[in-house]
């Protein structure tokens, strides 16, 4: 009998890659998602497998899974700023109530649980690069607070289950990750720029573009998560690619890759948009023997090819047009 793993947020970008990885490792994967920001097409190819099953369920409600579980990966949560600004209450609930349900389930099943945290727990950081000892600089009542504070609460609750109940827990702090199966219109910067280039629109750089991000290719992230799950580290661990770039230079890279003749235009910087972000990955290197392997050029090319393969309908879906809502006056 294969070991059974529950993966929440399984129809999303990261969840679908995790499902594939654990199937390849010989696990029986129980995928759970309410499809609020995910897409069933991301896991459709797995449906016919005997060691894969899908539960359409909102984890902010009580979670029941029959049978044994060895591991739980809690990845359900909107992740793009435009998504979590559109559904702020669900965002708060999934990382608070949802996490509580999954910790309870882990306890009942004597399973080890890994929760997906984020570099957003550092907010607009005053320490650079960000190491795990930094407590962060978060505006709890700003527009991003619904995501950042929910994730911080998730970490606190997870640690409490570890210290009080002795539950085996893991916390991964994920930095900006990209790759195939991101939604072209989810508002995150890479799909936004590539989508604009493919539609022949100008690229929208928010602010003057001097803010930085550090982009990690999805396969590297999945490897880091896999190693963290199997490690004995219950403290939070950063997983990301330290190769930092300004958003302006990133826009130029996308223009060169796609060959678009459009120009860069500027839009106002959203409130509380972090000015810098770069992971310090010393801990992951030391404890997990992990570091990213895929450089940005190669990773973006693979992702671009994925976006090129999408239908015109996907390319022109216009939920992304809601940018102005994302930019609070
Ligand atoms: P995504 O939006 O593609 O996937 C999230 C999935 O969770 C979706 O399929 C969505 O339908 C599902 N979901 C949301 N609320 C749910 C609920 N209440 N019940 C069941 N399913 C629910 O986003 P992603 O980029 O794959 O992010 C996955 C996780 O990783 C999130 O927890 C996110 O906070 C974390 N994360 C991602 C990144 C990144 O760069 N991609 C960075 C930091 C953290
Ligand atoms: N951004 C941008 N243009 C866009 C979308 C995003 O300049 O069309 C900027 C955004 O303001 C931020 C960075 O790109 O500084 C990364 O944004 P994203 O939404 O991908 O995620 P974040 O890292 O802010 O959570």
Coordinates of C-alpha atoms and ligand atoms in Angstrom, one line a residue:
X1 CA 0.0 0.0 0.0
X2 CA 1.4 3.4 -1.0
X3 CA 1.7 6.1 1.7
X4 CA -1.1 8.6 1.4
X5 CA -0.6 12.4 1.2
X6 CA -3.3 15.1 1.2
X7 CA -2.4 18.2 -0.8
X8 CA -4.7 21.2 -0.5
X9 CA -4.8 23.9 -3.2
X10 CA -4.0 21.0 -5.5
X11 CA -5.6 22.5 -8.6
X12 CA -3.5 25.7 -8.3
X13 CA -0.1 26.5 -9.8
X14 CA 2.1 25.1 -7.1
X15 CA -0.3 22.4 -5.8
X16 CA -0.5 20.8 -9.3
X17 CA 3.3 20.5 -9.5
X18 CA 3.4 19.1 -6.0
X19 CA 0.8 16.5 -6.9
X20 CA 2.9 15.4 -9.9
X21 CA 6.0 15.2 -7.8
X22 CA 4.5 13.0 -5.1
X23 CA 2.9 10.7 -7.6
X24 CA 6.3 10.3 -9.2
X25 CA 7.7 9.4 -5.7
X26 CA 5.1 6.6 -5.4
X27 CA 2.6 8.2 -3.1
X28 CA -1.2 8.0 -3.2
X29 CA -2.2 11.6 -3.6
X30 CA -5.5 13.0 -2.3
X31 CA -5.9 16.4 -3.9
X32 CA -8.3 19.0 -2.4
X33 CA -9.4 22.3 -3.8
X34 CA -12.5 24.5 -4.1
X35 CA -11.3 26.0 -7.4
X36 CA -11.6 29.6 -6.2
X37 CA -8.4 30.6 -8.0
X38 CA -7.3 27.2 -9.3
X39 CA -8.2 25.4 -12.5
X40 CA -9.2 21.8 -12.7
X41 CA -7.3 21.6 -16.1
X42 CA -4.1 21.7 -14.1
X43 CA -4.7 18.2 -12.7
X44 CA -7.0 16.7 -15.3
X45 CA -4.2 14.6 -16.6
X46 CA -3.9 12.9 -13.2
X47 CA -7.5 12.0 -12.8
X48 CA -7.2 8.7 -14.5
X49 CA -4.4 7.5 -12.3
X50 CA -5.3 4.9 -9.6
X51 CA -3.1 6.6 -7.0
X52 CA -4.8 10.0 -7.4
X53 CA -8.2 11.3 -6.2
X54 CA -9.8 14.7 -6.1
X55 CA -12.0 16.2 -3.5
X56 CA -13.8 19.4 -4.4
X57 CA -13.9 21.0 -1.0
X58 CA -13.4 24.4 0.8
X59 CA -10.9 23.7 3.6
X60 CA -12.2 26.7 5.6
X61 CA -15.0 24.3 6.4
X62 CA -14.5 21.1 8.4
X63 CA -12.2 18.7 6.5
X64 CA -12.9 15.0 6.5
X65 CA -10.6 12.5 4.8
X66 CA -11.2 8.7 5.3
X67 CA -8.3 6.4 5.9
X68 CA -4.7 6.9 6.9
X69 CA -2.6 9.9 6.0
X70 CA 1.2 10.1 6.3
X71 CA 1.6 13.7 5.2
X72 CA -0.4 16.8 4.6
X73 CA 0.7 19.8 2.5
X74 CA -1.5 22.8 3.0
X75 CA -1.2 25.0 -0.1
X76 CA -4.8 26.3 -0.4
X77 CA -4.8 30.1 -0.5
X78 CA -5.1 32.8 -3.1
X79 CA -1.5 34.0 -3.8
X80 CA -1.7 36.8 -6.2
X81 CA -2.3 40.3 -4.8
X82 CA -5.1 41.0 -7.2
X83 CA -6.8 37.7 -6.1
X84 CA -6.5 38.3 -2.4
X85 CA -7.7 41.8 -2.7
X86 CA -10.8 40.6 -4.5
X87 CA -11.5 37.9 -2.0
X88 CA -10.1 39.2 1.3
X89 CA -12.3 37.3 3.7
X90 CA -11.8 33.9 2.1
X91 CA -8.0 34.7 2.1
X92 CA -8.1 35.3 5.9
X93 CA -10.2 32.3 6.5
X94 CA -8.2 29.7 4.5
X95 CA -5.0 30.4 6.3
X96 CA -6.7 30.7 9.7
X97 CA -9.7 28.4 9.9
X98 CA -8.4 26.2 7.0
X99 CA -5.0 25.8 8.7
X100 CA -6.8 25.0 12.0
X101 CA -8.8 22.2 10.3
X102 CA -5.8 20.7 8.7
X103 CA -3.7 20.8 11.9
X104 CA -6.6 19.0 13.6
X105 CA -6.7 16.5 10.8
X106 CA -3.0 16.0 11.0
X107 CA -3.3 15.3 14.8
X108 CA -6.1 12.8 14.3
X109 CA -4.2 11.0 11.6
X110 CA -0.8 11.3 13.3
X111 CA 0.4 12.8 10.1
X112 CA 3.2 15.3 9.5
X113 CA 2.0 18.6 8.1
X114 CA 3.8 21.2 6.0
X115 CA 2.2 24.6 5.6
X116 CA 2.9 27.1 2.7
X117 CA 3.9 30.4 4.2
X118 CA 5.4 33.3 2.3
X119 CA 8.0 36.0 2.0
X120 CA 5.1 38.3 2.7
X121 CA 5.5 37.6 6.4
X122 CA 8.4 40.0 6.1
X123 CA 6.1 42.7 4.7
X124 CA 8.0 45.6 3.2
X125 CA 11.3 44.4 4.7
X126 CA 13.8 46.6 6.6
X127 CA 16.4 43.8 6.6
X128 CA 18.0 42.8 3.3
X129 CA 18.3 40.0 2.3
X130 CA 15.6 38.5 4.5
X131 CA 16.7 35.7 6.9
X132 CA 14.3 33.6 9.0
X133 CA 15.2 35.5 12.2
X134 CA 13.8 38.8 10.8
X135 CA 10.3 39.5 12.3
X136 CA 9.0 41.6 9.4
X137 CA 7.4 44.9 8.7
X138 CA 3.7 44.3 8.0
X139 CA 0.8 46.8 7.9
X140 CA -2.0 44.7 9.4
X141 CA -4.8 47.0 8.1
X142 CA -3.3 47.8 4.7
X143 CA -4.6 46.1 1.6
X144 CA -2.1 43.3 1.7
X145 CA -2.7 42.7 5.5
X146 CA -5.4 40.1 4.7
X147 CA -2.8 37.8 3.2
X148 CA 0.3 38.7 5.3
X149 CA -1.5 38.5 8.7
X150 CA -3.3 35.3 7.8
X151 CA 0.0 33.7 6.9
X152 CA 1.6 35.0 10.1
X153 CA -1.3 33.6 12.1
X154 CA -0.9 30.3 10.2
X155 CA 2.7 30.1 11.3
X156 CA 1.8 30.9 14.9
X157 CA -0.9 28.3 15.0
X158 CA 1.3 25.7 13.3
X159 CA 4.1 26.3 15.8
X160 CA 1.6 26.1 18.7
X161 CA 0.4 22.7 17.5
X162 CA 4.0 21.6 17.4
X163 CA 5.0 22.9 20.8
X164 CA 1.7 22.1 22.6
X165 CA 0.6 18.9 20.9
X166 CA 4.0 17.7 19.7
X167 CA 2.7 17.6 16.2
X168 CA 5.3 17.1 13.4
X169 CA 5.1 20.4 11.5
X170 CA 7.1 22.1 8.7
X171 CA 6.8 25.8 7.6
X172 CA 8.1 26.9 4.2
X173 CA 8.4 30.6 3.5
X174 CA 8.1 30.7 -0.3
X175 CA 9.5 33.6 -2.3
X176 CA 8.1 34.7 -5.7
X177 CA 7.9 31.5 -7.8
X178 CA 6.9 31.2 -11.4
X179 CA 6.5 28.5 -14.1
X180 CA 3.9 26.7 -16.3
X181 CA 0.3 26.7 -15.0
X182 CA 0.4 30.2 -13.5
X183 CA -2.8 31.9 -14.6
X184 CA -2.0 34.3 -17.4
X185 CA -4.4 36.8 -16.0
X186 CA -3.8 36.4 -12.2
X187 CA -2.1 39.8 -12.0
X188 CA 1.3 38.6 -10.9
X189 CA 4.1 40.4 -12.6
X190 CA 5.4 37.6 -14.8
X191 CA 2.2 36.5 -16.4
X192 CA 1.0 40.1 -16.5
X193 CA 4.1 41.2 -18.6
X194 CA 4.1 38.1 -20.9
X195 CA 0.3 38.4 -21.4
X196 CA 0.6 42.0 -22.3
X197 CA 3.4 41.2 -24.8
X198 CA 1.4 38.4 -26.4
X199 CA -1.7 40.7 -26.7
X200 CA 0.3 43.5 -28.1
X201 CA -0.3 45.8 -25.1
X202 CA 2.2 48.0 -23.4
X203 CA 3.9 46.6 -20.3
X204 CA 2.6 48.1 -17.1
X205 CA 5.4 48.8 -14.6
X206 CA 4.0 49.9 -11.3
X207 CA 5.8 52.9 -9.7
X208 CA 9.3 53.7 -11.1
X209 CA 10.2 50.0 -11.3
X210 CA 13.0 50.3 -8.9
X211 CA 11.4 47.8 -6.5
X212 CA 13.1 44.4 -6.6
X213 CA 11.9 40.7 -6.6
X214 CA 13.9 37.4 -6.8
X215 CA 12.2 34.8 -8.9
X216 CA 12.4 31.1 -8.4
X217 CA 11.5 28.4 -11.0
X218 CA 8.8 26.0 -9.8
X219 CA 10.9 22.8 -10.1
X220 CA 13.5 24.2 -7.8
X221 CA 10.8 25.2 -5.3
X222 CA 9.2 21.8 -5.4
X223 CA 12.6 20.1 -4.7
X224 CA 13.1 22.4 -1.7
X225 CA 9.6 21.6 -0.3
X226 CA 10.2 17.9 -0.8
X227 CA 13.5 18.0 1.1
X228 CA 12.0 20.2 3.9
X229 CA 9.0 17.8 4.4
X230 CA 11.4 14.9 4.8
X231 CA 13.8 16.8 7.1
X232 CA 13.4 17.2 10.9
X233 CA 13.3 21.0 10.8
X234 CA 10.2 22.5 12.4
X235 CA 11.4 26.1 12.3
X236 CA 10.4 28.2 9.2
X237 CA 12.7 27.8 6.2
X238 CA 13.1 30.3 3.3
X239 CA 12.9 28.7 -0.2
X240 CA 13.5 31.0 -3.1
X241 CA 16.1 32.1 -5.7
X242 CA 18.3 34.9 -4.4
X243 CA 18.9 36.2 -7.9
X244 CA 17.4 39.7 -7.4
X245 CA 16.2 42.0 -10.2
X246 CA 14.4 45.4 -10.4
X247 CA 10.9 45.2 -11.9
X248 CA 12.0 47.6 -14.6
X249 CA 14.9 45.4 -15.7
X250 CA 12.5 42.4 -15.5
X251 CA 10.1 44.2 -17.9
X252 CA 13.1 44.7 -20.3
X253 CA 14.0 41.0 -20.1
X254 CA 10.4 40.0 -21.0
X255 CA 10.4 42.5 -23.9
X256 CA 13.7 41.0 -25.2
X257 CA 12.4 37.5 -24.9
X258 CA 9.1 38.1 -26.5
X259 CA 10.4 40.6 -29.1
X260 CA 7.4 42.8 -28.4
X261 CA 7.5 46.3 -30.1
X262 CA 5.3 47.7 -27.3
X263 CA 6.6 50.2 -24.7
X264 CA 6.8 50.3 -21.0
X265 CA 4.2 52.5 -19.3
X266 CA 4.0 53.4 -15.6
X267 CA 1.0 52.9 -13.3
X268 CA 0.8 54.0 -9.7
X269 CA 2.6 51.7 -7.2
X270 CA 0.1 49.8 -5.1
X271 CA -0.1 50.6 -1.4
X272 CA 2.5 48.8 0.8
X273 CA 4.2 47.2 -2.3
X274 CA 7.4 45.8 -0.8
X275 CA 10.4 47.8 -2.1
X276 CA 12.9 45.0 -2.0
X277 CA 12.7 41.2 -1.6
X278 CA 15.5 38.7 -1.7
X279 CA 15.7 35.4 0.3
X280 CA 18.7 34.5 2.5
X281 CA 18.8 30.8 1.8
X282 CA 21.8 29.9 4.1
X283 CA 19.5 27.8 6.3
X284 CA 18.0 25.8 3.4
X285 CA 21.5 25.2 2.0
X286 CA 22.8 24.1 5.4
X287 CA 19.9 22.0 6.6
X288 CA 18.5 20.6 3.3
X289 CA 21.5 20.7 1.1
X290 CA 19.3 22.7 -1.3
X291 CA 19.8 25.6 -3.7
X292 CA 18.1 26.6 -6.9
X293 CA 19.5 25.2 -10.2
X294 CA 17.4 26.8 -12.9
X295 CA 18.5 30.3 -14.0
X296 CA 15.9 33.0 -14.8
X297 CA 16.6 32.9 -18.6
X298 CA 15.9 29.2 -18.9
X299 CA 12.9 29.2 -16.5
X300 CA 11.2 32.2 -18.2
X301 CA 11.7 30.6 -21.6
X302 CA 9.9 27.4 -20.5
X303 CA 7.1 29.5 -18.9
X304 CA 6.8 31.6 -22.1
X305 CA 6.4 28.5 -24.2
X306 CA 3.6 27.3 -21.8
X307 CA 1.8 30.6 -22.2
X308 CA 2.2 30.4 -26.0
X309 CA 0.4 27.1 -26.0
X310 CA -2.7 28.5 -24.3
X311 CA -5.9 29.3 -26.2
X312 CA -7.0 32.8 -27.4
X313 CA -9.8 32.5 -24.8
X314 CA -7.2 32.2 -22.0
X315 CA -5.1 35.0 -23.4
X316 CA -8.0 37.4 -23.6
X317 CA -9.8 36.5 -20.3
X318 CA -10.2 39.8 -18.7
X319 CA -10.3 39.3 -15.0
X320 CA -6.9 41.0 -15.0
X321 CA -8.4 44.2 -16.3
X322 CA -9.4 44.9 -12.7
X323 CA -6.0 46.4 -11.9
X324 CA -7.4 49.7 -10.7
X325 CA -9.1 47.9 -7.8
X326 CA -5.7 46.7 -6.8
X327 CA -4.3 50.2 -6.7
X328 CA -5.9 52.0 -3.7
X329 CA -6.0 55.7 -3.8
Ligands
LIG1 P1 -2.9 29.4 -6.8 O1 -4.0 30.5 -6.7 O2 -2.5 29.0 -8.2 O3 -3.3 28.1 -6.0 C1 -4.0 28.2 -4.8 C2 -5.1 27.1 -4.8 O4 -5.8 27.0 -3.6 C3 -6.1 27.3 -5.9 O5 -6.3 26.1 -6.7 C4 -7.4 27.6 -5.1 O6 -8.6 27.3 -5.8 C5 -7.2 26.9 -3.9 N1 -7.9 27.4 -2.7 C6 -8.0 28.7 -2.3 N2 -8.8 28.7 -1.2 C7 -9.2 27.5 -0.9 C8 -10.1 26.9 0.0 N3 -10.7 27.7 1.0 N4 -10.3 25.6 0.0 C9 -9.7 24.8 -0.9 N5 -8.9 25.3 -1.9 C10 -8.7 26.6 -1.9 O7 -1.6 30.0 -6.0 P2 -0.2 29.3 -5.9 O8 0.8 30.3 -6.5 O9 -0.2 27.9 -6.4 O10 0.0 29.3 -4.3 C11 -0.1 28.2 -3.5 C12 0.3 28.4 -2.1 O11 1.7 28.8 -2.1 C13 -0.5 29.5 -1.4 O12 -0.7 29.1 0.0 C14 0.4 30.7 -1.4 O13 0.2 31.6 -0.4 C15 1.8 30.1 -1.4 N6 2.8 30.9 -2.0 C16 3.0 31.0 -3.3 C17 3.9 31.8 -3.8 C18 4.2 31.9 -5.3 O14 5.1 32.7 -5.7 N7 3.5 31.2 -6.2 C19 4.7 32.6 -3.0 C20 4.5 32.5 -1.6 C21 3.5 31.7 -1.1
LIG2 N1 4.0 44.7 -10.9 C1 4.2 45.6 -12.0 N2 3.3 45.5 -13.0 C2 2.3 44.6 -13.1 C3 2.2 43.7 -12.0 C4 3.0 43.8 -10.9 O1 5.1 46.5 -12.0 O2 1.6 44.5 -14.1 C5 4.9 44.9 -9.8 C6 4.3 44.9 -8.4 O3 3.9 46.3 -8.1 C7 5.4 44.4 -7.5 C8 6.1 43.3 -8.4 O4 5.7 43.7 -9.7 O5 6.3 45.4 -7.2 C9 5.7 41.9 -8.1 O6 4.3 41.8 -8.1 P1 3.5 40.5 -8.0 O7 2.0 40.9 -8.1 O8 4.0 39.5 -8.9 O9 3.7 39.9 -6.5 P2 4.3 40.5 -5.1 O10 5.8 40.1 -5.1 O11 4.1 42.0 -5.0 O12 3.5 39.7 -4.1

